PDB file of C-alpha atoms in Angstrom:
ATOM      1  CA  UNK A   1     -26.153  23.922 -76.406  1.00 50.00           C
ATOM      2  CA  UNK A   2     -27.075  23.600 -72.709  1.00 57.00           C
ATOM      3  CA  UNK A   3     -30.536  22.285 -73.498  1.00 54.00           C
ATOM      4  CA  UNK A   4     -29.130  19.710 -75.815  1.00 57.00           C
ATOM      5  CA  UNK A   5     -26.740  18.535 -73.204  1.00 59.00           C
ATOM      6  CA  UNK A   6     -29.490  18.373 -70.537  1.00 57.00           C
ATOM      7  CA  UNK A   7     -31.484  15.984 -72.645  1.00 59.00           C
ATOM      8  CA  UNK A   8     -28.528  13.693 -72.846  1.00 58.00           C
ATOM      9  CA  UNK A   9     -28.101  13.501 -69.085  1.00 60.00           C
ATOM     10  CA  UNK A  10     -31.804  13.436 -68.158  1.00 64.00           C
ATOM     11  CA  UNK A  11     -32.312   9.700 -68.547  1.00 65.00           C
ATOM     12  CA  UNK A  12     -29.183   9.015 -66.480  1.00 67.00           C
ATOM     13  CA  UNK A  13     -30.311  11.396 -63.748  1.00 68.00           C
ATOM     14  CA  UNK A  14     -33.788   9.930 -63.584  1.00 73.00           C
ATOM     15  CA  UNK A  15     -32.333   6.442 -63.323  1.00 78.00           C
ATOM     16  CA  UNK A  16     -29.975   7.655 -60.555  1.00 77.00           C
ATOM     17  CA  UNK A  17     -32.927   9.269 -58.788  1.00 80.00           C
ATOM     18  CA  UNK A  18     -34.862   5.975 -58.988  1.00 84.00           C
ATOM     19  CA  UNK A  19     -31.886   4.050 -57.593  1.00 86.00           C
ATOM     20  CA  UNK A  20     -31.495   6.465 -54.709  1.00 88.00           C
ATOM     21  CA  UNK A  21     -35.213   6.309 -53.921  1.00 89.00           C
ATOM     22  CA  UNK A  22     -35.123   2.523 -53.921  1.00 91.00           C
ATOM     23  CA  UNK A  23     -32.081   2.527 -51.635  1.00 90.00           C
ATOM     24  CA  UNK A  24     -33.783   4.982 -49.294  1.00 90.00           C
ATOM     25  CA  UNK A  25     -36.902   2.835 -49.112  1.00 90.00           C
ATOM     26  CA  UNK A  26     -34.892  -0.309 -48.442  1.00 89.00           C
ATOM     27  CA  UNK A  27     -32.961   1.464 -45.683  1.00 87.00           C
ATOM     28  CA  UNK A  28     -36.171   2.748 -44.125  1.00 83.00           C
ATOM     29  CA  UNK A  29     -37.699  -0.725 -44.152  1.00 83.00           C
ATOM     30  CA  UNK A  30     -34.470  -2.166 -42.687  1.00 80.00           C
ATOM     31  CA  UNK A  31     -34.538   0.422 -39.895  1.00 76.00           C
ATOM     32  CA  UNK A  32     -38.187  -0.360 -39.194  1.00 72.00           C
ATOM     33  CA  UNK A  33     -37.361  -4.049 -39.064  1.00 72.00           C
ATOM     34  CA  UNK A  34     -34.275  -3.700 -36.854  1.00 73.00           C
ATOM     35  CA  UNK A  35     -35.579  -1.002 -34.499  1.00 68.00           C
ATOM     36  CA  UNK A  36     -38.772  -1.629 -32.605  1.00 69.00           C
ATOM     37  CA  UNK A  37     -40.387   1.786 -32.280  1.00 66.00           C
ATOM     38  CA  UNK A  38     -42.245   0.915 -29.085  1.00 71.00           C
ATOM     39  CA  UNK A  39     -39.078  -0.341 -27.499  1.00 74.00           C
ATOM     40  CA  UNK A  40     -37.248   2.799 -28.589  1.00 71.00           C
ATOM     41  CA  UNK A  41     -39.966   4.956 -27.025  1.00 75.00           C
ATOM     42  CA  UNK A  42     -39.826   3.021 -23.735  1.00 79.00           C
ATOM     43  CA  UNK A  43     -36.049   3.313 -23.626  1.00 78.00           C
ATOM     44  CA  UNK A  44     -36.332   7.055 -24.253  1.00 78.00           C
ATOM     45  CA  UNK A  45     -38.890   7.388 -21.447  1.00 81.00           C
ATOM     46  CA  UNK A  46     -36.655   5.338 -19.149  1.00 82.00           C
ATOM     47  CA  UNK A  47     -33.716   7.594 -19.923  1.00 84.00           C
ATOM     48  CA  UNK A  48     -35.843  10.638 -19.103  1.00 81.00           C
ATOM     49  CA  UNK A  49     -36.864   9.110 -15.748  1.00 81.00           C
ATOM     50  CA  UNK A  50     -33.259   8.266 -14.916  1.00 84.00           C
ATOM     51  CA  UNK A  51     -32.183  11.730 -15.904  1.00 85.00           C
ATOM     52  CA  UNK A  52     -34.732  13.184 -13.457  1.00 84.00           C
ATOM     53  CA  UNK A  53     -33.524  10.909 -10.648  1.00 86.00           C
ATOM     54  CA  UNK A  54     -29.907  11.828 -11.377  1.00 87.00           C
ATOM     55  CA  UNK A  55     -30.805  15.515 -11.216  1.00 88.00           C
ATOM     56  CA  UNK A  56     -32.566  15.002  -7.867  1.00 88.00           C
ATOM     57  CA  UNK A  57     -29.505  13.124  -6.586  1.00 88.00           C
ATOM     58  CA  UNK A  58     -27.296  16.020  -7.683  1.00 90.00           C
ATOM     59  CA  UNK A  59     -29.549  18.414  -5.797  1.00 89.00           C
ATOM     60  CA  UNK A  60     -29.354  16.186  -2.710  1.00 90.00           C
ATOM     61  CA  UNK A  61     -25.577  16.065  -2.999  1.00 90.00           C
ATOM     62  CA  UNK A  62     -25.423  19.850  -3.192  1.00 89.00           C
ATOM     63  CA  UNK A  63     -27.506  20.126  -0.002  1.00 90.00           C
ATOM     64  CA  UNK A  64     -25.292  17.511   1.677  1.00 89.00           C
ATOM     65  CA  UNK A  65     -22.158  19.390   0.649  1.00 89.00           C
ATOM     66  CA  UNK A  66     -23.540  22.635   2.097  1.00 87.00           C
ATOM     67  CA  UNK A  67     -24.414  20.864   5.341  1.00 86.00           C
ATOM     68  CA  UNK A  68     -20.963  19.298   5.585  1.00 85.00           C
ATOM     69  CA  UNK A  69     -19.222  22.599   4.981  1.00 84.00           C
ATOM     70  CA  UNK A  70     -21.423  24.217   7.644  1.00 84.00           C
ATOM     71  CA  UNK A  71     -20.384  21.494  10.118  1.00 82.00           C
ATOM     72  CA  UNK A  72     -16.699  21.484   9.220  1.00 84.00           C
ATOM     73  CA  UNK A  73     -15.882  24.858  10.730  1.00 81.00           C
ATOM     74  CA  UNK A  74     -17.258  24.169  14.238  1.00 84.00           C
ATOM     75  CA  UNK A  75     -15.773  20.677  14.231  1.00 85.00           C
ATOM     76  CA  UNK A  76     -12.329  21.940  13.307  1.00 87.00           C
ATOM     77  CA  UNK A  77     -12.414  24.449  16.169  1.00 87.00           C
ATOM     78  CA  UNK A  78     -13.481  21.654  18.540  1.00 89.00           C
ATOM     79  CA  UNK A  79     -10.626  19.486  17.233  1.00 90.00           C
ATOM     80  CA  UNK A  80      -8.154  22.327  17.846  1.00 91.00           C
ATOM     81  CA  UNK A  81      -9.431  22.797  21.408  1.00 92.00           C
ATOM     82  CA  UNK A  82      -9.179  19.057  22.052  1.00 94.00           C
ATOM     83  CA  UNK A  83      -5.635  19.041  20.680  1.00 93.00           C
ATOM     84  CA  UNK A  84      -4.687  21.935  22.964  1.00 94.00           C
ATOM     85  CA  UNK A  85      -6.193  20.133  25.966  1.00 95.00           C
ATOM     86  CA  UNK A  86      -4.320  16.938  25.076  1.00 95.00           C
ATOM     87  CA  UNK A  87      -1.053  18.875  24.868  1.00 95.00           C
ATOM     88  CA  UNK A  88      -1.811  20.464  28.237  1.00 96.00           C
ATOM     89  CA  UNK A  89      -2.608  17.040  29.667  1.00 95.00           C
ATOM     90  CA  UNK A  90       0.681  15.622  28.379  1.00 95.00           C
ATOM     91  CA  UNK A  91       2.573  18.460  30.077  1.00 95.00           C
ATOM     92  CA  UNK A  92       0.684  17.866  33.311  1.00 96.00           C
ATOM     93  CA  UNK A  93       1.482  14.135  33.127  1.00 94.00           C
ATOM     94  CA  UNK A  94       5.180  14.940  32.704  1.00 91.00           C
ATOM     95  CA  UNK A  95       5.004  17.287  35.686  1.00 91.00           C
ATOM     96  CA  UNK A  96       3.200  14.616  37.731  1.00 93.00           C
ATOM     97  CA  UNK A  97       5.920  12.076  36.912  1.00 90.00           C
ATOM     98  CA  UNK A  98       8.606  14.545  37.963  1.00 87.00           C
ATOM     99  CA  UNK A  99       6.786  15.184  41.239  1.00 89.00           C
ATOM    100  CA  UNK A 100       6.442  11.438  41.868  1.00 91.00           C
ATOM    101  CA  UNK A 101      10.152  11.013  41.228  1.00 88.00           C
ATOM    102  CA  UNK A 102      10.937  13.839  43.650  1.00 86.00           C
ATOM    103  CA  UNK A 103       8.617  12.298  46.229  1.00 89.00           C
ATOM    104  CA  UNK A 104      10.302   8.898  45.869  1.00 89.00           C
ATOM    105  CA  UNK A 105      13.709  10.582  46.141  1.00 85.00           C
ATOM    106  CA  UNK A 106      12.659  12.389  49.321  1.00 86.00           C
ATOM    107  CA  UNK A 107      11.179   9.229  50.868  1.00 89.00           C
ATOM    108  CA  UNK A 108      14.233   7.141  50.006  1.00 87.00           C
ATOM    109  CA  UNK A 109      16.596   9.811  51.344  1.00 86.00           C
ATOM    110  CA  UNK A 110      14.558  10.158  54.537  1.00 88.00           C
ATOM    111  CA  UNK A 111      14.501   6.370  55.039  1.00 88.00           C
ATOM    112  CA  UNK A 112      18.247   6.180  54.434  1.00 86.00           C
ATOM    113  CA  UNK A 113      18.891   8.992  56.915  1.00 86.00           C
ATOM    114  CA  UNK A 114      16.725   7.280  59.536  1.00 86.00           C
ATOM    115  CA  UNK A 115      18.660   4.034  59.031  1.00 84.00           C
ATOM    116  CA  UNK A 116      22.002   5.805  59.334  1.00 83.00           C
ATOM    117  CA  UNK A 117      20.994   8.000  62.277  1.00 82.00           C
ATOM    118  CA  UNK A 118      20.104   5.087  64.557  1.00 78.00           C
ATOM    119  CA  UNK A 119      22.355   4.890  67.568  1.00 74.00           C
ATOM    120  CA  UNK A 120      24.944   2.125  67.344  1.00 68.00           C
ATOM    121  CA  UNK A 121      24.166  -1.086  69.190  1.00 63.00           C
ATOM    122  CA  UNK A 122      26.264  -1.865  72.270  1.00 64.00           C
ATOM    123  CA  UNK A 123      29.351  -4.004  71.726  1.00 65.00           C
ATOM    124  CA  UNK A 124      28.515  -7.662  71.132  1.00 59.00           C
ATOM    125  CA  UNK A 125      24.756  -7.257  71.523  1.00 56.00           C
ATOM    126  CA  UNK A 126      22.755  -6.518  68.369  1.00 67.00           C
ATOM    127  CA  UNK A 127      25.660  -6.876  65.936  1.00 72.00           C
ATOM    128  CA  UNK A 128      23.361  -8.780  63.585  1.00 76.00           C
ATOM    129  CA  UNK A 129      20.825  -5.938  63.789  1.00 78.00           C
ATOM    130  CA  UNK A 130      23.513  -3.367  63.031  1.00 77.00           C
ATOM    131  CA  UNK A 131      24.664  -5.443  60.058  1.00 79.00           C
ATOM    132  CA  UNK A 132      21.062  -5.718  58.805  1.00 82.00           C
ATOM    133  CA  UNK A 133      20.664  -1.959  59.151  1.00 80.00           C
ATOM    134  CA  UNK A 134      23.852  -1.403  57.151  1.00 83.00           C
ATOM    135  CA  UNK A 135      22.659  -3.807  54.433  1.00 86.00           C
ATOM    136  CA  UNK A 136      19.299  -2.013  54.257  1.00 87.00           C
ATOM    137  CA  UNK A 137      21.107   1.327  54.132  1.00 87.00           C
ATOM    138  CA  UNK A 138      23.301   0.068  51.268  1.00 88.00           C
ATOM    139  CA  UNK A 139      20.192  -1.072  49.338  1.00 89.00           C
ATOM    140  CA  UNK A 140      18.529   2.288  49.949  1.00 88.00           C
ATOM    141  CA  UNK A 141      21.693   4.009  48.739  1.00 87.00           C
ATOM    142  CA  UNK A 142      21.494   1.942  45.538  1.00 88.00           C
ATOM    143  CA  UNK A 143      17.846   2.968  45.067  1.00 88.00           C
ATOM    144  CA  UNK A 144      18.802   6.556  45.774  1.00 84.00           C
ATOM    145  CA  UNK A 145      21.509   6.474  43.104  1.00 85.00           C
ATOM    146  CA  UNK A 146      19.074   5.048  40.518  1.00 88.00           C
ATOM    147  CA  UNK A 147      16.482   7.698  41.371  1.00 86.00           C
ATOM    148  CA  UNK A 148      19.129  10.423  41.184  1.00 84.00           C
ATOM    149  CA  UNK A 149      20.171   9.193  37.713  1.00 84.00           C
ATOM    150  CA  UNK A 150      16.553   9.309  36.546  1.00 85.00           C
ATOM    151  CA  UNK A 151      16.212  12.788  38.005  1.00 84.00           C
ATOM    152  CA  UNK A 152      19.410  13.894  36.275  1.00 81.00           C
ATOM    153  CA  UNK A 153      18.010  12.591  32.955  1.00 84.00           C
ATOM    154  CA  UNK A 154      14.947  14.765  33.513  1.00 82.00           C
ATOM    155  CA  UNK A 155      17.181  17.681  34.575  1.00 80.00           C
ATOM    156  CA  UNK A 156      15.658  18.091  38.018  1.00 78.00           C
ATOM    157  CA  UNK A 157      17.453  20.674  40.123  1.00 75.00           C
ATOM    158  CA  UNK A 158      16.963  18.639  43.305  1.00 72.00           C
ATOM    159  CA  UNK A 159      19.391  15.943  42.108  1.00 71.00           C
ATOM    160  CA  UNK A 160      22.363  18.035  41.119  1.00 69.00           C
ATOM    161  CA  UNK A 161      25.635  16.799  42.595  1.00 62.00           C
ATOM    162  CA  UNK A 162      27.125  18.396  45.658  1.00 55.00           C
ATOM    163  CA  UNK A 163      23.943  18.958  47.640  1.00 71.00           C
ATOM    164  CA  UNK A 164      24.683  18.895  51.343  1.00 77.00           C
ATOM    165  CA  UNK A 165      22.123  16.257  52.267  1.00 77.00           C
ATOM    166  CA  UNK A 166      23.346  13.815  49.598  1.00 78.00           C
ATOM    167  CA  UNK A 167      26.956  14.261  50.597  1.00 79.00           C
ATOM    168  CA  UNK A 168      26.224  13.866  54.312  1.00 83.00           C
ATOM    169  CA  UNK A 169      24.323  10.575  53.719  1.00 83.00           C
ATOM    170  CA  UNK A 170      27.052   9.230  51.438  1.00 81.00           C
ATOM    171  CA  UNK A 171      29.823  10.089  53.909  1.00 85.00           C
ATOM    172  CA  UNK A 172      27.891   8.646  56.864  1.00 84.00           C
ATOM    173  CA  UNK A 173      27.295   5.354  55.018  1.00 83.00           C
ATOM    174  CA  UNK A 174      30.946   5.085  54.000  1.00 82.00           C
ATOM    175  CA  UNK A 175      32.071   5.791  57.553  1.00 83.00           C
ATOM    176  CA  UNK A 176      29.736   3.134  58.999  1.00 79.00           C
ATOM    177  CA  UNK A 177      30.744   0.567  56.403  1.00 77.00           C
TER     178      UNK A 177
END
């Protein structure tokens, strides 16, 4: 029964085989026509060359990364030291400004005391000079108050209220005015 059935399907199978062979040949010829083998080989060689250059670039990048990581540690310690020095410098600048303010306070107070400690001019003679001295003393007192306010903002102990020298100058100026 199987042999009888095989004979029935044999012509159909051989015709199918012929059709498939023809289709395969037409596809092969179409591929040969559409793909230039020499061009395909040159493209393949070009890809291989580019692949080699990409691999060498990757190797170079790995070396660069190692070098950068080796440099990062010393540079970060240098950056930390620089930051510490800048902080120290900022503190020293603040201290310098405080000292300058104290120096200006001392100079202004000394100048005011010298203006107020001058002996009074004789009656009638030098009244204009005495008035000029009082005006200068009043201006110096204004400067002194401004400097004291700045010192109080910076919490300097030398400008706290009630210091004997400040009070003596203030009272002397008020008395002379």
